Short mmCIF file of C-alpha atoms in Angstrom, two decimals:
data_model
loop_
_atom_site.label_atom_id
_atom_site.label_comp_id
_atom_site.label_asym_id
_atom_site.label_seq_id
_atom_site.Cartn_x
_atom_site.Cartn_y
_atom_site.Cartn_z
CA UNK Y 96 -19.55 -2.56 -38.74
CA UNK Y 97 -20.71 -5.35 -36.70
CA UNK Y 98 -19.40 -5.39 -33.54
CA UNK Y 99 -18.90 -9.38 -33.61
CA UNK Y 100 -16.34 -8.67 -36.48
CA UNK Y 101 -14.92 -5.81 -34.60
CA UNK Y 102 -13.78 -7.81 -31.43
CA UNK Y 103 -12.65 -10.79 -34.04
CA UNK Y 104 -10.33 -7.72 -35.31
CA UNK Y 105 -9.16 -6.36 -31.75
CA UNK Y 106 -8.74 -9.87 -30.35
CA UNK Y 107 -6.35 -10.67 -33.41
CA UNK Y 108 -4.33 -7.31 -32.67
CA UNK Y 109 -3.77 -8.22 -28.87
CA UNK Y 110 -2.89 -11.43 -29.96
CA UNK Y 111 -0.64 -11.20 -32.89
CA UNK Y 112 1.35 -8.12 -30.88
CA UNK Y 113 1.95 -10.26 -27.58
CA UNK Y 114 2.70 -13.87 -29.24
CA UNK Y 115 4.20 -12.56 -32.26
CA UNK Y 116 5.64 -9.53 -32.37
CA UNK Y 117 6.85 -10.11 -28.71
CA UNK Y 118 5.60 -6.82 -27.61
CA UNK Y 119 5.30 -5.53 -24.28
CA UNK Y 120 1.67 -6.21 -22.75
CA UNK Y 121 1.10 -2.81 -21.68
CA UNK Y 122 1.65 -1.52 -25.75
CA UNK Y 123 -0.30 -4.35 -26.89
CA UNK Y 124 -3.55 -3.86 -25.03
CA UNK Y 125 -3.52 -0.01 -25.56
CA UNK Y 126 -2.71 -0.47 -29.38
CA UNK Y 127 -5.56 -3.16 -29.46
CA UNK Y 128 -8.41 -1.02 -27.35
CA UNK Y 129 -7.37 2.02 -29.84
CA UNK Y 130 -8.01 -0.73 -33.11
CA UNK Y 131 -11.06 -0.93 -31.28
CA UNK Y 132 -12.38 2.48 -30.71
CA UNK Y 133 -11.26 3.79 -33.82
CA UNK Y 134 -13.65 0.59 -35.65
CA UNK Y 135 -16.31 1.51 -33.11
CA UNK Y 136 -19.25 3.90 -35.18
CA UNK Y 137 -20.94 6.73 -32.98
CA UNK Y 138 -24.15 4.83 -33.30
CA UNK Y 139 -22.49 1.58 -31.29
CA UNK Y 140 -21.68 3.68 -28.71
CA UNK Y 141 -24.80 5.26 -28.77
CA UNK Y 142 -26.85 1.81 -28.52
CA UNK Y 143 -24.27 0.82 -25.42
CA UNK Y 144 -24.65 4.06 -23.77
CA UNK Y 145 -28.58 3.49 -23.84
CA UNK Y 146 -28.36 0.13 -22.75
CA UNK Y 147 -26.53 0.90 -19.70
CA UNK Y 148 -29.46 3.08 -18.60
CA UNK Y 149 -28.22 6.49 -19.81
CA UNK Y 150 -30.94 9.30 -21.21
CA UNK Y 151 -30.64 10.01 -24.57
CA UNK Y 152 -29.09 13.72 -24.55
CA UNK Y 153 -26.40 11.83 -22.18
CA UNK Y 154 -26.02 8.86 -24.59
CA UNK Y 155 -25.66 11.07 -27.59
CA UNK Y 156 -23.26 13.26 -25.75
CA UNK Y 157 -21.16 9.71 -24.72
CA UNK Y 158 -21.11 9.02 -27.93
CA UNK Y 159 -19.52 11.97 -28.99
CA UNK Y 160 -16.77 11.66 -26.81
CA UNK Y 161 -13.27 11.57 -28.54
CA UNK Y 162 -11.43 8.57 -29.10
CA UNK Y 163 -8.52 9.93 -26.92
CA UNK Y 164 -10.83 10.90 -24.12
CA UNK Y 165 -12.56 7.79 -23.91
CA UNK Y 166 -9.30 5.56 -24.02
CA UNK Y 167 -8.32 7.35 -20.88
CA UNK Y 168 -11.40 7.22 -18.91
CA UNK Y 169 -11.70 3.38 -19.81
CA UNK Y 170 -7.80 3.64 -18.50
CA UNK Y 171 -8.33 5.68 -15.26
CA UNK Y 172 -11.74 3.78 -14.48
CA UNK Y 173 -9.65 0.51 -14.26
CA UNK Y 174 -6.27 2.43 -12.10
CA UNK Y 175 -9.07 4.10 -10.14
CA UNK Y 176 -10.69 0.29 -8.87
CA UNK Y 177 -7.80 -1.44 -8.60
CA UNK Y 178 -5.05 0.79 -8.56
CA UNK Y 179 -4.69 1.64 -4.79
CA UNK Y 180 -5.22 -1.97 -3.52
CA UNK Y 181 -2.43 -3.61 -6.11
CA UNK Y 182 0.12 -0.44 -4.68
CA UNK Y 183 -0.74 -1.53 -1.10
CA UNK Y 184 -0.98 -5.37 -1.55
CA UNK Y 185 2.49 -5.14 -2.92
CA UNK Y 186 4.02 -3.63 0.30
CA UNK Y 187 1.80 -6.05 2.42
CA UNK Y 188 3.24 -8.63 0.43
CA UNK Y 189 7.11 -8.16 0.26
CA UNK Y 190 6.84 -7.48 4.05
CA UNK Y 191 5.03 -10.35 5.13
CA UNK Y 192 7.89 -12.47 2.88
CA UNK Y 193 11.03 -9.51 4.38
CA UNK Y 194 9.87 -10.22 7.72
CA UNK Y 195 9.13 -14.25 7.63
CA UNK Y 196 5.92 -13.05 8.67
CA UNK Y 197 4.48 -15.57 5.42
CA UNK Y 198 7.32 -18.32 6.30
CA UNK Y 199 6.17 -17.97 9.52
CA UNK Y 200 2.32 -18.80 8.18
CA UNK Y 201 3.44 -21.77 6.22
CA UNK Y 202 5.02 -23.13 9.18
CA UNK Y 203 2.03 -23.10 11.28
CA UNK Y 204 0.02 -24.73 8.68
CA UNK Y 205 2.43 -27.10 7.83
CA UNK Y 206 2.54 -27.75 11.54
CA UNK Y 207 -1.31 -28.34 11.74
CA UNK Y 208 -2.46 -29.88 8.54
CA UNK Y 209 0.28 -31.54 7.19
CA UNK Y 210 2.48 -30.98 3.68
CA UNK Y 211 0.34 -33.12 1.69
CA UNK Y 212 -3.19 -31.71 3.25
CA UNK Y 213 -1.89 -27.65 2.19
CA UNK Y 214 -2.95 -27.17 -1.36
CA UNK Y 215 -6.16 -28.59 -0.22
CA UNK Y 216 -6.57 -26.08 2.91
CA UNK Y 217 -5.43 -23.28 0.41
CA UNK Y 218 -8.44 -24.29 -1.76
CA UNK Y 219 -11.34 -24.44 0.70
CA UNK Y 220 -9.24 -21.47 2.30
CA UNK Y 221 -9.52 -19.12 -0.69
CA UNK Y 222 -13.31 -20.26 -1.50
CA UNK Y 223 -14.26 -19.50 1.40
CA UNK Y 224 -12.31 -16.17 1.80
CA UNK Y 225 -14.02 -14.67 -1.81
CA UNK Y 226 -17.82 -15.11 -0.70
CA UNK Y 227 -17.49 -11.73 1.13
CA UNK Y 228 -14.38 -10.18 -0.41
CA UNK Y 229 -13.59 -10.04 -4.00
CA UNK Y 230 -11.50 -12.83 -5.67
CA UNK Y 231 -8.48 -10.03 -6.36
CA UNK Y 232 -8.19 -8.80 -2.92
CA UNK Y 233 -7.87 -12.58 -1.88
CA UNK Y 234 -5.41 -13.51 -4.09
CA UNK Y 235 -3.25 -10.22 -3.32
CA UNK Y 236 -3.59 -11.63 0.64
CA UNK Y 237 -2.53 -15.22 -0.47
CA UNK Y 238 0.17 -14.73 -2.99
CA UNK Y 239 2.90 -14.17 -0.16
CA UNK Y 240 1.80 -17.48 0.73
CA UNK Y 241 1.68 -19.33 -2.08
CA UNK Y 242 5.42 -18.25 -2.63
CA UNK Y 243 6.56 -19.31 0.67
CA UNK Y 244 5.17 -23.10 0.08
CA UNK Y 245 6.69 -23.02 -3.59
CA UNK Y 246 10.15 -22.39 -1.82
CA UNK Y 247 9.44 -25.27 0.47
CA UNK Y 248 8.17 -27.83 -2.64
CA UNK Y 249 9.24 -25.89 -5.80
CA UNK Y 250 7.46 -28.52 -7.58
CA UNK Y 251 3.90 -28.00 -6.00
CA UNK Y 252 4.09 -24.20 -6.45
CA UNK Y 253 1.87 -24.50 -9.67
CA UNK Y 254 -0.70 -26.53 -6.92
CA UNK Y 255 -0.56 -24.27 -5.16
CA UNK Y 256 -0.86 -21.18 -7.29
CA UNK Y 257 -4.26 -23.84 -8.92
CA UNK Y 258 -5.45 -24.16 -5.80
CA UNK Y 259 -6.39 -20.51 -4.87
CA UNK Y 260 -7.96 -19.31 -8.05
CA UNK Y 261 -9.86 -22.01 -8.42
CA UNK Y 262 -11.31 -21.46 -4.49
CA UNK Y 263 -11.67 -17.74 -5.50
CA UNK Y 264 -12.92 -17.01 -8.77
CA UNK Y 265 -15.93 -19.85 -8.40
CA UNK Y 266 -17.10 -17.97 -5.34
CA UNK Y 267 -16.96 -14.37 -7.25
CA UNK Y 268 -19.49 -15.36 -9.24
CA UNK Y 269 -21.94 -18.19 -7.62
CA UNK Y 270 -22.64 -16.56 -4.11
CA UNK Y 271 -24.20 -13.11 -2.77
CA UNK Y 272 -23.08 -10.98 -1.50
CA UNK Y 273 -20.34 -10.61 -4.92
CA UNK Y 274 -22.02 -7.82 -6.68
CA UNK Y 275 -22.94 -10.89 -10.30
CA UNK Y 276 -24.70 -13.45 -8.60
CA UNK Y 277 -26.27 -10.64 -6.26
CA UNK Y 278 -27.83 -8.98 -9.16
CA UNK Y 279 -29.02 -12.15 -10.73
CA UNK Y 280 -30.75 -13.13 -7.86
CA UNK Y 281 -32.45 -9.96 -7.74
CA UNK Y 282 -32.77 -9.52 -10.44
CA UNK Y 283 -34.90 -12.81 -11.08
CA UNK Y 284 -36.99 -12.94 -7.97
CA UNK Y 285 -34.70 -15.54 -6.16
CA UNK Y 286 -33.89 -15.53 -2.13
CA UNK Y 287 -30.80 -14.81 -1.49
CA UNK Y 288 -30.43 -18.10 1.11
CA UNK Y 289 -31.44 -20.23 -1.49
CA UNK Y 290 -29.20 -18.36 -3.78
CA UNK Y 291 -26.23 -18.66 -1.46
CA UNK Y 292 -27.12 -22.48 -0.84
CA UNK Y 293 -27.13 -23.29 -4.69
CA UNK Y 294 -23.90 -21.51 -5.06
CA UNK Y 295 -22.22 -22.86 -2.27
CA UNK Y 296 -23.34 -26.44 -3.30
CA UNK Y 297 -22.39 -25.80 -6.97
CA UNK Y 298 -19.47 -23.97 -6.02
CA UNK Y 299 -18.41 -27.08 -4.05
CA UNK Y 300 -18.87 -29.57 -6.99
CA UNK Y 301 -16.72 -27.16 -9.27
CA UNK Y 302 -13.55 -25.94 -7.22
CA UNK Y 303 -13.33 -29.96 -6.64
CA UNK Y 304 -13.16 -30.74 -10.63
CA UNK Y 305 -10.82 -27.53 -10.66
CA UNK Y 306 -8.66 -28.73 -7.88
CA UNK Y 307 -8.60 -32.12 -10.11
CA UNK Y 308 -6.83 -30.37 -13.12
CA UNK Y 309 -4.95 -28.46 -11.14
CA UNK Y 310 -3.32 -31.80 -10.05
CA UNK Y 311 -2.85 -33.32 -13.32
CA UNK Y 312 -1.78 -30.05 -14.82
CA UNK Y 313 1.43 -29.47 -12.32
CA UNK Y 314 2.36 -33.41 -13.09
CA UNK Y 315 1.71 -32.57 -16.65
CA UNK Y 316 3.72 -29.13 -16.95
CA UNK Y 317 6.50 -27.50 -14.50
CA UNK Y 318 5.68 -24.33 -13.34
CA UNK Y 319 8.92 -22.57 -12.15
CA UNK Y 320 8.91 -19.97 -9.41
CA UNK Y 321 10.60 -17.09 -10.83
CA UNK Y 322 11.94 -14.19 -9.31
CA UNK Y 323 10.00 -10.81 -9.25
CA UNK Y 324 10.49 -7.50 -9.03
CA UNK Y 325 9.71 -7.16 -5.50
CA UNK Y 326 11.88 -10.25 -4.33
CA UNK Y 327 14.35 -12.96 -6.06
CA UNK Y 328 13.74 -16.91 -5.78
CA UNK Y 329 16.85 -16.62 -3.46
CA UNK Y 330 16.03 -13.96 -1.01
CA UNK Y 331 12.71 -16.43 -0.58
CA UNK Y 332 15.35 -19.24 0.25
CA UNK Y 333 17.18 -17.46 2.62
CA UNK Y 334 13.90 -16.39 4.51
CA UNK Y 335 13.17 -20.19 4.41
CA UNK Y 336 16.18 -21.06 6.18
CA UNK Y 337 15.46 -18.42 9.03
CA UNK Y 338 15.09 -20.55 12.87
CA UNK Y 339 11.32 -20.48 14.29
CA UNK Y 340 12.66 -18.11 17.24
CA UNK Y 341 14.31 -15.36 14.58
CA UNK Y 342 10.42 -15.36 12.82
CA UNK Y 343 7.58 -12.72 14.13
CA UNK Y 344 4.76 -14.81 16.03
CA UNK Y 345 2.12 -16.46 14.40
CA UNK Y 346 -0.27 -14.00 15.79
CA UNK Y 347 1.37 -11.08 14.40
CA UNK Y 348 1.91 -12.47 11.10
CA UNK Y 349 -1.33 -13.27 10.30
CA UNK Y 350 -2.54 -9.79 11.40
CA UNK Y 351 -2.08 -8.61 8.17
CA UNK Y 352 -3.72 -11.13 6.54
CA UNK Y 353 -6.70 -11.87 8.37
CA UNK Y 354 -7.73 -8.17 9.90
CA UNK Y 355 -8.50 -6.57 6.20
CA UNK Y 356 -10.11 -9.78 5.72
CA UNK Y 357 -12.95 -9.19 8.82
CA UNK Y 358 -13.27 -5.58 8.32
CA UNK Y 359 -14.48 -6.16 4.50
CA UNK Y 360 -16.20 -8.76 5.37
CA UNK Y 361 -17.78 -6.86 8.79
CA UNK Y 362 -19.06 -4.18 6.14
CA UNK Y 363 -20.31 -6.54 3.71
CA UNK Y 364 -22.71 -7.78 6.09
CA UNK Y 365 -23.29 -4.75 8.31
CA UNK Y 366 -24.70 -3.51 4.53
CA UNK Y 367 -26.69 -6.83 4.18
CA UNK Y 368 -28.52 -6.52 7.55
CA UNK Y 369 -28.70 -3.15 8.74
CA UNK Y 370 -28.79 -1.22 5.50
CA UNK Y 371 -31.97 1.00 4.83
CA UNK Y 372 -33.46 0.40 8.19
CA UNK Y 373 -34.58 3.26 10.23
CA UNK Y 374 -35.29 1.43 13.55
CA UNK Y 375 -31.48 0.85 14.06
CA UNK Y 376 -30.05 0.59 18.08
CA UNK Y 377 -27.02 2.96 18.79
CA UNK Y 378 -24.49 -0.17 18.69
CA UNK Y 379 -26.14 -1.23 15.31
CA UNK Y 380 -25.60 2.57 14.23
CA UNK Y 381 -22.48 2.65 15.32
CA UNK Y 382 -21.39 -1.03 14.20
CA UNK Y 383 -22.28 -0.20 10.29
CA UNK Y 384 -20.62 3.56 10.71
CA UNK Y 385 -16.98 1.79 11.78
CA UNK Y 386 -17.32 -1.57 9.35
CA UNK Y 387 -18.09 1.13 6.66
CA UNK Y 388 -15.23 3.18 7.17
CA UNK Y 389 -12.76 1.04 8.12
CA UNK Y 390 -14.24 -2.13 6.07
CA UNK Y 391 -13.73 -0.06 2.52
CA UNK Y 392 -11.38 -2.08 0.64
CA UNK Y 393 -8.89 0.58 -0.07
CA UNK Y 394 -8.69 1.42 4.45
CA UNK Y 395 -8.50 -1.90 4.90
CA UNK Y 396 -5.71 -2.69 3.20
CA UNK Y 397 -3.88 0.71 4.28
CA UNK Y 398 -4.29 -0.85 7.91
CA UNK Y 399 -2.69 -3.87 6.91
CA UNK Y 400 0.21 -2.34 4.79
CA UNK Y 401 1.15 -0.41 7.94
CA UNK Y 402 0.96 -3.48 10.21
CA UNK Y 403 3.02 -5.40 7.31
CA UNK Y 404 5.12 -2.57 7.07
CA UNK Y 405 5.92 -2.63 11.40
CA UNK Y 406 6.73 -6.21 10.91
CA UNK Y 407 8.98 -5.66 8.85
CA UNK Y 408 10.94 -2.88 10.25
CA UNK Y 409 11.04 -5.10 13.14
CA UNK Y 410 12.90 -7.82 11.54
CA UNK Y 411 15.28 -5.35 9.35
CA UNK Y 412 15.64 -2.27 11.70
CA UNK Y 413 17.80 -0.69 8.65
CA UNK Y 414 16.24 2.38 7.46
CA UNK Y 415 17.98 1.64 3.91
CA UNK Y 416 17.04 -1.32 3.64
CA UNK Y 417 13.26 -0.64 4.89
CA UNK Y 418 13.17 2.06 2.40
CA UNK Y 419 14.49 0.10 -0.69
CA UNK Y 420 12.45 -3.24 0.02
CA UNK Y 421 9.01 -0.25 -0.07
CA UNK Y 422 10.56 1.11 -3.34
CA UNK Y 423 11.03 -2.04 -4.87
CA UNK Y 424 7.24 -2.87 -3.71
CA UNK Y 425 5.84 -0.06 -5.43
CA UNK Y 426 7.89 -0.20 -8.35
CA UNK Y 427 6.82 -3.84 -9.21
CA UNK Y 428 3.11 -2.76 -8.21
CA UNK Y 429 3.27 0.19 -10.78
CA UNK Y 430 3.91 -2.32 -13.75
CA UNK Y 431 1.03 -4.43 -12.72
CA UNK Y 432 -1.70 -1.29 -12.17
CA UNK Y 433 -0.26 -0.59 -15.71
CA UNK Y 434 -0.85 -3.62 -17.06
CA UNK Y 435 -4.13 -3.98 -15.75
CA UNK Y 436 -5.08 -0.89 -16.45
CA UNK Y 437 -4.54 -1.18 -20.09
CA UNK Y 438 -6.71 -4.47 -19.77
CA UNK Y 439 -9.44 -2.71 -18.48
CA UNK Y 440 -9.35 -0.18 -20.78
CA UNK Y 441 -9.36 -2.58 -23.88
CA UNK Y 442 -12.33 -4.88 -21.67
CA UNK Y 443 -13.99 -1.68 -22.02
CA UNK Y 444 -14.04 -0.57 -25.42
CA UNK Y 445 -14.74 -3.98 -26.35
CA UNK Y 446 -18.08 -3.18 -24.05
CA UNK Y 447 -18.61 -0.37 -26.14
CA UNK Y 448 -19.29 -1.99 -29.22
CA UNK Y 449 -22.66 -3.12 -28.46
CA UNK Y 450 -21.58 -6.42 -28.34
CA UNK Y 451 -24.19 -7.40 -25.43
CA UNK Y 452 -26.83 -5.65 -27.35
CA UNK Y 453 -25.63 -7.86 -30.76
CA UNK Y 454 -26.01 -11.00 -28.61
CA UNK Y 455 -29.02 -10.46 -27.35
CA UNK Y 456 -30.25 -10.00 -30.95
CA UNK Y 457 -28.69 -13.55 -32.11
CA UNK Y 458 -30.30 -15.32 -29.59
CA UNK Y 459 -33.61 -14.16 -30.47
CA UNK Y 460 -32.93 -16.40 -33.55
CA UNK Y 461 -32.21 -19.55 -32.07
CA UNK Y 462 -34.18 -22.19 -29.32
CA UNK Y 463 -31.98 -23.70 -27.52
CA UNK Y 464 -32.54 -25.01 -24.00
CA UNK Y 465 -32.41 -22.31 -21.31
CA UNK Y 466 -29.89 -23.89 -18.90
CA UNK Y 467 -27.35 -24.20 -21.96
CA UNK Y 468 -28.65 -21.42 -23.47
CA UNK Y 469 -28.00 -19.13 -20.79
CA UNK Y 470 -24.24 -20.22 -20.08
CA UNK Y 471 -23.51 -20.09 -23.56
CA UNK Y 472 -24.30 -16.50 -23.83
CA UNK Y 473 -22.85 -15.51 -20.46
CA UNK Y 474 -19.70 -17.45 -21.74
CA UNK Y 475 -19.23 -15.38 -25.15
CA UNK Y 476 -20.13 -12.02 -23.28
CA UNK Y 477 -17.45 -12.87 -20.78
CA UNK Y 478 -14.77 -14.15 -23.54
CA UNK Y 479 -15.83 -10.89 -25.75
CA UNK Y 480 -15.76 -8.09 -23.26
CA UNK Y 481 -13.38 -9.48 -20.09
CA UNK Y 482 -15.74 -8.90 -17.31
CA UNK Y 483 -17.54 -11.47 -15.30
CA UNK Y 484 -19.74 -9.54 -13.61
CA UNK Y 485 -21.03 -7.64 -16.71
CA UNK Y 486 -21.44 -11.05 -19.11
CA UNK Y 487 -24.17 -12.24 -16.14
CA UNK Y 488 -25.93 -8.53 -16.21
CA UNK Y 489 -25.49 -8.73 -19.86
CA UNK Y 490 -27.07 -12.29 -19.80
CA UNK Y 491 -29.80 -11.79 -17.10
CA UNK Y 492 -30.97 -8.80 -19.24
CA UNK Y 493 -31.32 -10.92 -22.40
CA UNK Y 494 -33.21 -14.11 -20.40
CA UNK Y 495 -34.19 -12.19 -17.20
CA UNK Y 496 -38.02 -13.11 -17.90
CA UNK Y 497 -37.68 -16.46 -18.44
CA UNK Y 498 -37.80 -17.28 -14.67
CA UNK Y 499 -41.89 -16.41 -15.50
CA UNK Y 500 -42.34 -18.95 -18.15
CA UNK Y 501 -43.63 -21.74 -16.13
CA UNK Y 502 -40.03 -23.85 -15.86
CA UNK Y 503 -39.91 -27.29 -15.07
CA UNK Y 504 -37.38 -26.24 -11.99
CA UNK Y 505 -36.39 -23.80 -9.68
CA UNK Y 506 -34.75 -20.23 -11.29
CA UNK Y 507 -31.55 -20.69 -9.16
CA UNK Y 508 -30.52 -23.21 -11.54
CA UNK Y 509 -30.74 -20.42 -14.29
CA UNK Y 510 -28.55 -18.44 -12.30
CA UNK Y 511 -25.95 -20.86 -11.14
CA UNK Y 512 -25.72 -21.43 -15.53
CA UNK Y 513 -24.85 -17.83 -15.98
CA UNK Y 514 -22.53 -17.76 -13.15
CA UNK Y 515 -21.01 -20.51 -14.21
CA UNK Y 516 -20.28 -19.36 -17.67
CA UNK Y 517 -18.90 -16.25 -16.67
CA UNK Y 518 -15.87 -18.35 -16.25
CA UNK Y 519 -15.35 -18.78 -19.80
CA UNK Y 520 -12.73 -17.61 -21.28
CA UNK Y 521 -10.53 -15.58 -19.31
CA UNK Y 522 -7.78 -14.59 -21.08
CA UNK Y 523 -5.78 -11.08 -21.86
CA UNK Y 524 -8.62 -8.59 -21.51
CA UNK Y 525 -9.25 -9.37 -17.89
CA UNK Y 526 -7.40 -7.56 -15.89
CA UNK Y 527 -7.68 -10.41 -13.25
CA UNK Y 528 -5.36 -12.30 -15.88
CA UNK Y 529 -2.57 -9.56 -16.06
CA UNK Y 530 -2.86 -9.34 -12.13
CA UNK Y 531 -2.27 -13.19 -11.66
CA UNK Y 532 0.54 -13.49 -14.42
CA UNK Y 533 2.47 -10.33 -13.49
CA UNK Y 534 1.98 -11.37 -8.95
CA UNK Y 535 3.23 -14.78 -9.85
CA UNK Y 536 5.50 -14.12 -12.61
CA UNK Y 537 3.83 -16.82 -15.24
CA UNK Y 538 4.71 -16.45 -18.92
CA UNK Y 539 1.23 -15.34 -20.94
CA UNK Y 540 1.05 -19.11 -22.31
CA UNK Y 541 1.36 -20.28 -18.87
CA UNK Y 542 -0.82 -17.86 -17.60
CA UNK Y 543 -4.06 -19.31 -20.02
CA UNK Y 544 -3.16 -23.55 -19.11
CA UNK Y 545 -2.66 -22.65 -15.08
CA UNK Y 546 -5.79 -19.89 -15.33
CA UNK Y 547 -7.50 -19.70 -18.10
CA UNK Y 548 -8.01 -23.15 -18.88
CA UNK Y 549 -8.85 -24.37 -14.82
CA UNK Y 550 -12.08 -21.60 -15.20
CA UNK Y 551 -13.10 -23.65 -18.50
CA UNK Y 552 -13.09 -26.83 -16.31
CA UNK Y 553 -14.49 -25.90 -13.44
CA UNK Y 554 -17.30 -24.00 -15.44
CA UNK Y 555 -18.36 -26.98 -17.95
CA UNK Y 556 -18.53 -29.18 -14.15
CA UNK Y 557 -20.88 -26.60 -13.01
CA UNK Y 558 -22.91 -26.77 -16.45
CA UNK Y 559 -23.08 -30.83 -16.11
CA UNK Y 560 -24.12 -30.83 -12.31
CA UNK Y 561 -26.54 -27.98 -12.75
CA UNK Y 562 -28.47 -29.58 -15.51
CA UNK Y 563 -28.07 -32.69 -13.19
CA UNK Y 564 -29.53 -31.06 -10.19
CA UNK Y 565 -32.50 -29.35 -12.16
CA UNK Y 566 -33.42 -32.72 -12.91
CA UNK Y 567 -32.78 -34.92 -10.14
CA UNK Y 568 -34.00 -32.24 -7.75
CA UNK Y 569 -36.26 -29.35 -9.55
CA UNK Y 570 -37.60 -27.61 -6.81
CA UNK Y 571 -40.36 -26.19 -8.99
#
């Protein structure tokens, strides 16, 4: 079976169970990535297994893999990325909102910038944050945030919600170090400076058209804040009403929030400067030895769960209480690494089809121009499969030697295309979707005009300005 026709079948399953039928998401996703697999012929996952650089004893073994097997591997690979930093950014959250350690935030922003200046310091804020650290650990540090300002203008939260994926998500995949745009550089020959200054400049252009929808989208549609699982609308209220001298400092309260933030990004560029060389000083040794240890995502974000955690005890002092605010943490966490998980797993067996094999075949049929060309294909690998990062691999190994064709203009702009289609179309098998609905409790429909959507936007501005630049200023 063709694997086009087989993600037309798994898409309609996810689809039809969550709109229709009602079902939960969790059910829907794993019923839809076992449609999937079960359509999915040995020799698919055979061709995927190859294409991902395996032997061919260890493709032909992969392929062989039962159905069962393979759904839970897809499942645990997901838990096993993610699972550990949604548990912990779910205590570092409900703390910093316990404690007033977020209200506290807010306050001092308000205080600096100004109400109607915050959605626009949240945006820069957030693109700026996801050049060195990945758009969901971000968003897990911002979320607390994001809530506290909805409680002060309920009718801004959706701004403000806007505001920080579209800083985030444009960064993920336009500027090294972000494992995508990394590899596409490399991948075609391209300095990483100029690589960075493209995607900044591009990245600039686009989180501005983003930030533009985001405005007339919360005029056009009312995004309630909703209670979740870890804390109610009206505990949020009550926090808001707390006096400036019964809040932890400023100082404190952005501990949390801005410590996991410099160790990941300490280790991101500890890697970028020091790693491979021999000739290393003792300081440089030991610099990269403590950014690698404590800059790994997962340590990180145990150090700032525990400082969270003290500033919250602080405030509360109630064992009880202490405990059931961590239960109720982890509890709403565990429905989100579910969630997620099953995502993944379904993003996955959609990647086992072949379907980034199948594409590259179809555009061997068809001239189009490359700049187009290449964001259209990055943007049906990303809608097909769920992953970002794997639609611009996928893409650069389909175009990849096109950057040696004599082009009118500089490569970067080939690679700015495919990182700009990566952004389309997010929807339910991304487990970045599932992670932003469930953290900010958003209805699924909600979850596609306040997410999916602002991607579509903000990639089709990147298109416009990139074929712009590549004309206006080739570089060749």
């Amino acid at each position: 079976m063709d694997p086009i026709i087989i993600i037309l079948i798994g898409t309609a399953v996810v689809l039809f169970c969550i709109l229709v039928l009602r079902l939960h998401a969790v059910i829907s996703l794993l019923l839809a990535a076992l449609v999937t697999a079960l359509l999915t012929p040995p020799e698919l996952i055979y061709g995927f297994a190859i294409s991902t650089g395996m032997g061919e004893q260890e493709a032909l073994k992969f392929s062989q893999v039962s159905l069962g097997k393979r759904l839970g591997v897809a499942f645990g690979n997901t838990s096993g990325k993610i699972g550990i930093l949604i548990a912990l950014a779910s205590i570092i959250g409900t703390s910093l909102m316990r404690s007033g350690g977020a209200e506290r935030i807010v306050r001092g922003l308000l205080r600096v910038l100004g109400k109607k200046n915050s959605s626009v310091a949240l945006l820069f804020s957030s693109f700026t944050l996801a050049i060195p650290v990945f758009f969901d650990t971000v968003f897990y540090l911002m979320i607390p945030v994001i809530k506290s300002l909805g409680i002060k203008n309920p009718r801004k939260f959706g701004l403000y919600l806007m505001a920080v994926i579209a800083g985030g998500v444009m960064a993920h995949s336009l500027i090294p170090p972000t494992p995508g745009p990394l590899f596409v550089a490399e991948t075609m020959g391209i300095d990483l400076g100029v690589m960075m200054i493209g995607g900044i400049g591009i990245g600039t252009i686009t989180i501005l058209a983003g930030y533009g929808y985001a405005k007339w989208a919360n005029m056009r549609w009312d995004l309630p804040m909703r209670s979740t699982p870890d804390i109610s609308v009206e505990e949020l209220k009550k926090v808001s009403e707390v006096d400036n001298k019964d809040l932890p400092s400023l100082s404190l309260s952005l501990l949390p929030v801005v410590l996991p933030i410099f160790l990941i990004t300490g280790n991101t560029f500890s890697k970028m400067f020091f790693e491979g060389k021999t000739d290393l000083t003792v300081t440089q040794e030991s610099i990269t030895t403590i950014f690698s240890v404590l800059g790994d995502p997962n340590i990180a974000l145990f150090i700032s769960a525990i400082l969270a955690m003290y500033l919250m005890w602080s405030r509360e002092k109630q064992f009880d209480h202490f405990k059931k605010y961590i239960y109720e943490a982890l509890t709403s966490a565990g429905m989100i690494i579910l969630i997620t998980s099953a995502g993944g797993a379904f993003g996955q067996m959609l990647q086992q089809t072949g379907i980034g094999i199948r594409i590259q075949e179809l555009s061997a049929n068809y001239q189009m121009a490359i700049l187009p060309m290449a964001f259209i294909i990055t943007a049906i690998v990303r809608s097909a499969q769920g992953s970002a990062t794997i639609a611009m691999v996928t893409t650069i190994g389909i175009i990849g030697g096109i950057a040696d064709a004599g082009l009118a203009f500089h490569p970067v702009y080939i690679a700015l295309a495919i990182g700009c289609g990566s952004k389309i179309f997010a929807w339910m098998n991304d487990s970045a979707f599932w992670i932003i609905t469930e953290m900010s409790g958003m209805k699924e429909k909600e979850t596609i005009r306040h997410f999916s959507v602002l991607l579509m936007v903000m990639a089709l501005a990147g298109l416009i300005a990139i074929m712009i630049g590549s004309k206006l200023l080739p570089f060749a």
